[in-house]
Short mmCIF file of C-alpha atoms in Angstrom, two decimals:
data_model
loop_
_atom_site.label_atom_id
_atom_site.label_comp_id
_atom_site.label_asym_id
_atom_site.label_seq_id
_atom_site.Cartn_x
_atom_site.Cartn_y
_atom_site.Cartn_z
CA MET R 1 -0.02 -0.08 0.10
CA GLU R 2 2.76 2.43 0.86
CA MET R 3 4.61 1.48 -2.18
CA GLN R 4 1.56 2.60 -4.12
CA HIS R 5 1.10 5.77 -2.40
CA LEU R 6 4.92 6.38 -3.33
CA LYS R 7 4.50 5.82 -7.23
CA TYR R 8 1.41 8.13 -6.73
CA HIS R 9 3.42 11.13 -5.33
CA MET R 10 6.07 10.61 -8.03
CA SER R 11 3.86 10.56 -10.95
CA CYS R 12 2.19 13.81 -9.74
CA CYS R 13 5.77 15.44 -9.07
CA GLY R 14 6.92 14.54 -12.67
CA ALA R 15 3.64 15.67 -14.30
CA LEU R 16 3.99 19.14 -12.19
CA LEU R 17 7.69 19.42 -13.19
CA LEU R 18 6.57 18.89 -17.08
CA LEU R 19 3.60 21.52 -16.62
CA CYS R 20 6.13 24.11 -15.14
CA LEU R 21 8.71 23.36 -18.12
CA ALA R 22 5.98 24.06 -20.61
CA LEU R 23 5.10 27.09 -19.12
CA ALA R 24 8.41 28.63 -18.50
CA PRO R 25 9.25 29.84 -21.88
CA ARG R 26 5.58 31.61 -22.03
CA GLN R 27 6.57 33.26 -18.82
CA LEU R 28 9.51 34.29 -19.92
CA VAL R 29 8.27 35.79 -23.01
CA LEU R 30 5.51 37.70 -21.11
CA ALA R 31 7.87 38.81 -18.51
CA ALA R 32 9.68 40.58 -21.66
CA PRO R 33 9.26 44.34 -21.31
CA SER R 34 6.96 46.31 -23.77
CA GLY R 35 8.44 49.00 -25.52
CA PRO R 36 9.90 50.31 -28.79
CA GLU R 37 10.00 47.98 -31.58
CA TYR R 38 13.87 47.94 -31.43
CA LEU R 39 14.02 46.69 -27.82
CA GLN R 40 11.67 44.04 -28.27
CA ARG R 41 13.49 42.87 -30.97
CA GLY R 42 16.36 42.70 -28.69
CA TRP R 43 14.76 41.08 -25.98
CA GLN R 44 13.38 38.43 -28.62
CA ARG R 45 17.15 37.51 -29.60
CA LEU R 46 18.09 36.89 -26.45
CA LEU R 47 14.94 34.72 -25.66
CA GLU R 48 14.70 32.97 -28.83
CA GLU R 49 18.91 32.65 -29.66
CA GLY R 50 20.08 32.72 -26.23
CA GLU R 51 23.75 32.99 -26.02
CA SER R 52 24.71 30.59 -28.85
CA CYS R 53 23.73 30.02 -32.45
CA ALA R 54 22.23 27.05 -33.30
CA ASP R 55 22.76 24.86 -36.54
CA CYS R 56 22.33 26.94 -39.43
CA ARG R 57 19.67 25.90 -41.59
CA PRO R 58 19.27 28.80 -44.64
CA GLU R 59 16.16 27.09 -46.06
CA GLU R 60 14.17 27.94 -42.74
CA CYS R 61 15.07 31.54 -42.56
CA PRO R 62 11.94 33.81 -42.90
CA PRO R 63 12.92 36.41 -45.95
CA PRO R 64 13.19 39.86 -44.63
CA ARG R 65 10.67 42.60 -46.12
CA GLY R 66 10.31 46.30 -46.55
CA CYS R 67 13.70 46.96 -45.35
CA LEU R 68 14.48 50.66 -46.00
CA ALA R 69 17.95 50.19 -44.71
CA GLY R 70 18.86 47.39 -46.72
CA VAL R 71 19.63 43.90 -44.86
CA VAL R 72 22.61 42.41 -43.07
CA MET R 73 23.48 39.00 -41.64
CA ASP R 74 22.39 37.98 -38.39
CA HIS R 75 24.82 37.71 -35.82
CA CYS R 76 25.28 34.13 -36.38
CA ASP R 77 25.83 34.65 -39.91
CA CYS R 78 22.96 32.57 -41.10
CA CYS R 79 20.02 34.55 -41.87
CA TRP R 80 19.56 37.91 -43.72
CA GLU R 81 17.76 40.53 -41.51
CA CYS R 82 16.36 44.06 -41.80
CA ALA R 83 19.29 46.35 -40.84
CA ASN R 84 18.44 49.48 -38.36
CA LEU R 85 17.75 52.85 -39.85
CA GLU R 86 19.30 55.90 -39.38
CA GLY R 87 18.78 57.25 -35.76
CA GLN R 88 17.96 53.98 -34.18
CA ILE R 89 20.10 52.71 -31.49
CA CYS R 90 22.38 49.73 -32.52
CA ASP R 91 25.42 47.50 -31.26
CA LEU R 92 28.60 49.75 -30.91
CA ASP R 93 30.89 46.37 -31.70
CA ASN R 94 30.41 42.78 -32.38
CA THR R 95 30.57 41.75 -28.71
CA ASN R 96 27.00 42.68 -28.33
CA HIS R 97 24.01 41.65 -30.38
CA PHE R 98 20.90 43.09 -28.84
CA TYR R 99 19.77 46.10 -30.96
CA GLY R 100 21.23 45.04 -34.39
CA LYS R 101 23.49 45.97 -37.21
CA CYS R 102 23.38 49.43 -39.19
CA GLY R 103 22.50 49.38 -42.76
CA GLU R 104 24.39 50.33 -45.73
CA ASN R 105 26.33 53.80 -45.68
CA LEU R 106 25.52 54.07 -41.93
CA GLU R 107 27.83 53.29 -39.01
CA CYS R 108 26.97 53.01 -35.02
CA ARG R 109 28.24 55.83 -33.14
CA LEU R 110 28.05 57.35 -29.85
CA ASP R 111 25.22 60.21 -30.24
CA MET R 112 27.26 62.97 -28.09
CA GLY R 113 24.92 65.85 -29.16
CA ASP R 114 22.18 67.62 -26.65
CA LEU R 115 23.50 65.56 -23.69
CA ARG R 116 22.00 66.71 -20.24
CA GLU R 117 24.26 66.48 -17.08
CA GLY R 118 24.45 62.98 -15.86
CA GLU R 119 23.07 61.42 -19.19
CA VAL R 120 24.90 58.65 -21.01
CA PRO R 121 25.43 58.99 -24.95
CA GLU R 122 23.57 56.22 -26.78
CA PRO R 123 25.16 54.56 -29.99
CA GLN R 124 22.87 55.31 -32.73
CA CYS R 125 23.31 54.47 -36.64
CA MET R 126 24.55 57.81 -38.23
CA CYS R 127 25.15 58.45 -42.04
CA ILE R 128 28.68 58.36 -43.17
CA SER R 129 28.11 61.35 -45.35
CA ASN R 130 25.79 64.64 -45.11
CA LYS R 131 26.41 65.52 -48.46
CA ALA R 132 23.45 66.11 -50.81
CA VAL R 133 22.92 63.76 -53.67
CA CYS R 134 20.80 64.17 -56.85
CA GLY R 135 18.64 60.97 -57.49
CA SER R 136 17.52 59.88 -61.18
CA ASP R 137 14.08 60.91 -60.46
CA GLY R 138 15.32 64.58 -60.35
CA LYS R 139 14.89 65.23 -56.62
CA THR R 140 17.29 66.26 -54.52
CA TYR R 141 18.28 64.30 -51.08
CA PRO R 142 19.90 65.64 -48.10
CA GLU R 143 22.18 62.64 -47.77
CA ILE R 144 22.94 59.31 -49.50
CA CYS R 145 20.97 57.72 -46.54
CA LYS R 146 17.64 59.44 -47.16
CA PHE R 147 18.24 58.41 -51.09
CA GLN R 148 18.94 54.94 -49.86
CA GLU R 149 15.57 54.74 -47.88
CA VAL R 150 13.62 56.08 -50.64
CA ALA R 151 15.10 53.35 -53.32
CA ASN R 152 14.50 50.46 -50.89
CA ALA R 153 10.99 51.57 -50.53
CA ARG R 154 10.46 51.69 -54.21
CA PRO R 155 12.43 48.87 -55.80
CA ASP R 156 10.22 48.87 -58.98
CA ALA R 157 11.64 52.46 -59.75
CA LYS R 158 15.04 51.50 -59.76
CA LEU R 159 16.33 54.82 -58.54
CA ASN R 160 20.20 55.43 -58.87
CA ILE R 161 22.18 58.50 -57.93
CA SER R 162 22.72 60.99 -60.92
CA HIS R 163 25.65 62.99 -59.23
CA GLU R 164 26.89 64.16 -55.91
CA GLY R 165 25.45 67.43 -55.05
CA PRO R 166 21.90 68.67 -55.46
CA CYS R 167 19.78 68.48 -58.64
CA GLU R 168 19.39 71.73 -60.75
CA ALA R 169 15.78 72.42 -61.09
CA ALA R 170 13.22 75.04 -60.54
CA PRO R 171 12.30 76.28 -57.37
CA HIS R 172 9.78 74.46 -55.24
CA ILE R 173 7.98 76.25 -52.41
CA ILE R 174 7.93 74.28 -49.43
CA SER R 175 6.01 76.65 -46.99
CA PRO R 176 3.80 78.95 -48.95
CA PRO R 177 2.35 82.28 -47.46
CA TYR R 178 -1.24 81.90 -46.00
CA ASP R 179 -4.54 84.01 -45.79
CA ILE R 180 -4.65 86.53 -43.18
CA TRP R 181 -7.11 88.96 -41.72
CA ASN R 182 -6.16 91.79 -39.14
CA VAL R 183 -7.72 94.90 -37.96
CA THR R 184 -6.64 98.34 -38.95
CA GLY R 185 -3.75 99.70 -37.20
CA GLU R 186 -2.06 96.09 -36.91
CA ASP R 187 0.76 94.60 -38.47
CA VAL R 188 0.77 91.55 -40.74
CA ILE R 189 3.66 89.43 -42.05
CA PHE R 190 3.53 87.03 -45.07
CA GLY R 191 6.30 84.14 -45.07
CA CYS R 192 7.56 82.15 -47.62
CA GLU R 193 10.13 79.36 -47.58
CA VAL R 194 11.58 78.03 -51.17
CA PHE R 195 13.77 75.21 -51.96
CA ALA R 196 15.96 75.55 -55.05
CA TYR R 197 19.46 75.21 -56.77
CA PRO R 198 20.67 77.27 -57.93
CA MET R 199 19.57 79.45 -55.22
CA ALA R 200 16.37 81.55 -55.79
CA SER R 201 15.50 84.94 -55.71
CA ILE R 202 12.18 85.83 -53.78
CA GLU R 203 9.70 88.74 -54.59
CA TRP R 204 6.60 89.98 -53.64
CA ARG R 205 3.58 91.60 -55.93
CA LYS R 206 0.00 92.66 -55.10
CA ASP R 207 -2.62 92.12 -57.51
CA GLY R 208 -3.67 95.08 -59.50
CA THR R 209 -0.30 96.42 -59.21
CA GLU R 210 2.72 96.28 -61.69
CA MET R 211 5.84 96.77 -59.83
CA PHE R 212 7.27 94.30 -57.21
CA LEU R 213 6.94 95.25 -53.34
CA PRO R 214 7.69 97.38 -51.40
CA GLY R 215 8.24 99.83 -54.35
CA ASP R 216 7.98 103.72 -52.65
CA ASP R 217 5.45 102.65 -49.98
CA PRO R 218 7.36 103.26 -46.69
CA HIS R 219 4.80 101.17 -44.63
CA ILE R 220 5.55 97.93 -46.35
CA SER R 221 9.08 95.93 -46.14
CA VAL R 222 10.49 92.89 -47.74
CA GLN R 223 13.24 90.84 -46.51
CA PHE R 224 15.14 87.37 -47.15
CA ARG R 225 17.63 85.08 -45.92
CA GLY R 226 19.28 81.56 -46.44
CA GLY R 227 17.74 78.92 -44.97
CA PRO R 228 16.40 77.33 -42.50
CA GLN R 229 17.88 74.27 -44.22
CA LYS R 230 20.71 73.92 -46.84
CA TYR R 231 19.65 75.07 -50.44
CA GLU R 232 16.46 76.83 -49.02
CA VAL R 233 15.78 80.56 -48.69
CA SER R 234 13.16 82.45 -46.72
CA GLY R 235 11.48 85.64 -47.53
CA TRP R 236 9.00 87.93 -45.68
CA LEU R 237 6.38 90.50 -46.67
CA GLN R 238 5.61 92.92 -43.66
CA ILE R 239 2.87 95.38 -43.53
CA GLN R 240 2.83 97.72 -40.80
CA ARG R 241 0.02 99.34 -39.66
CA VAL R 242 -2.48 97.91 -42.30
CA ARG R 243 -5.36 100.22 -43.78
CA LEU R 244 -8.16 99.10 -45.59
CA THR R 245 -6.40 99.88 -48.70
CA ASP R 246 -3.82 97.05 -48.23
CA GLU R 247 -6.47 94.51 -48.56
CA GLY R 248 -5.94 92.26 -51.60
CA THR R 249 -4.12 89.03 -52.79
CA TYR R 250 -0.25 89.05 -52.72
CA HIS R 251 1.96 86.82 -54.73
CA CYS R 252 5.25 85.11 -53.34
CA TYR R 253 7.41 84.79 -56.68
CA ALA R 254 10.73 82.75 -56.47
CA ARG R 255 12.90 81.85 -59.50
CA ASN R 256 16.22 80.74 -61.18
CA ARG R 257 17.68 80.21 -64.23
CA HIS R 258 15.35 77.16 -64.59
CA GLY R 259 11.90 78.65 -63.96
CA GLU R 260 9.46 80.48 -61.70
CA VAL R 261 6.72 79.31 -59.32
CA THR R 262 4.32 81.39 -57.14
CA ALA R 263 2.15 81.04 -54.31
CA THR R 264 -0.70 83.53 -53.27
CA ALA R 265 -2.40 84.53 -50.00
CA THR R 266 -5.10 87.15 -49.26
CA LEU R 267 -5.08 89.76 -46.74
CA THR R 268 -8.46 90.66 -45.25
CA VAL R 269 -8.67 94.13 -43.38
CA ILE R 270 -11.44 94.82 -40.88
CA THR R 271 -12.20 97.74 -38.76
CA PRO R 272 -12.59 97.60 -34.82
CA ASP R 273 -16.26 98.35 -35.36
CA GLN R 274 -16.51 95.36 -37.71
CA LEU R 275 -14.59 93.01 -35.07
CA ASN R 276 -17.26 93.88 -32.52
CA SER R 277 -20.36 93.20 -34.93
CA THR R 278 -21.96 89.89 -34.15
CA THR R 279 -22.89 89.43 -37.80
CA LEU R 280 -19.37 89.56 -38.85
CA GLN R 281 -18.10 86.41 -40.56
CA LEU R 282 -14.32 85.87 -40.35
CA PRO R 283 -12.34 84.32 -43.31
CA LYS R 284 -12.14 80.50 -43.57
CA PRO R 285 -9.11 78.86 -42.38
CA PRO R 286 -5.70 79.19 -44.42
CA ARG R 287 -5.63 78.07 -48.23
CA HIS R 288 -3.05 78.30 -50.59
CA TYR R 289 -2.12 77.20 -54.30
CA THR R 290 1.18 77.09 -56.25
CA GLU R 291 1.56 77.97 -59.94
CA ASP R 292 4.44 76.61 -61.58
CA TYR R 293 6.16 78.15 -64.58
CA SER R 294 9.35 76.04 -64.65
CA ASP R 295 8.78 75.09 -68.36
CA SER R 296 8.71 78.74 -69.46
CA GLU R 297 11.32 80.10 -71.63
CA ASP R 298 10.56 83.46 -70.36
CA PHE R 299 13.40 82.91 -67.78
CA ASP R 300 16.11 81.08 -69.15
CA ASP R 301 18.51 83.86 -69.20
CA TYR R 302 17.54 85.07 -65.44
CA TYR R 303 21.28 84.34 -64.60
#
C-alpha cells in the first residue's frame, strides 16, 4: 500500500515538473518588457537565440521584408534580417547582439549631441556622409542615406544616384504664405520658404500693381535670408499698421534660371467696429495654391 502511495506521489511530481517546464518559456516571453520595436526585437533575440547559435539552416530563414536600410546578416551569419535605420539604437561593437546592425552607408557611433548633465550617450546609426545627392528621379536628397531609404521603398522605380550635389531645377515652394485677416492699425507678415538650386530669388507683388513690393511705400518692407535648411531661402513681406487699402491678394514669386513658381495669399482687413459686430463672418481657415512656370522660356536667361 505504501509503495502505491509513493508511486502516485512520484507521478504527480513528474507531471507538475513537466507542466512547469512547458509554461516557463511562455512566462519568460510575458516577462519581456514592452517598448519600442527595437527593444522588443532585442529581447526576442535573447529569448529565442540565447547565447549560442544553433545549426544554420538557410532554408528555414524567413525572408526580410520592407527593409528601408537594406539587409544584414544576423550575428550567427546564417539569416538575412532588416538593418537598422538612421537614428535607431545599434550595437556599438561585435561583442553585443542586442539592438542589431546598421544598414548600408550607416555606421554605429555614440551620439554626443544635446546631452544633459548625467546622461549617458547612446550608440545610434549615423550616415557616413552629409552631402546632398541628386537622384535619377530629378529630386535632391539631403544625404545618401535618405536616398537609400526611398530607393529601397520603391524598388520598381530602379532609382540611382545621378551625381553628387543637389539637382539643378526650378524652385519649389515648401512653405507658402497663408491667408491672413487683421484689424486696421495692426501689423501683418507673410512668409514664404523656397527650396532651389541654384538659389532662388524671392519677390512679392500685390494684385492690381505692376511693380514688385515694397516700391516707394514706407509702411511695407521685404527681406529674405538663406535657410532654414541647406539650399533653402526664406522671404517675408511685412505691412505695418495695415489700412483698408492694403486688403487684397499677394503673390510670392521665386525664380532661378530653370523657372519660376508662385504662391498666393489673401489679406482681409477689418475695422474695430466690424470686429465687435455679431454679424461679422471671419475668413475661412488658411488655404494656398502654387503655380509652376518651370517650363516657361521667359526665365531661361535669368542668370
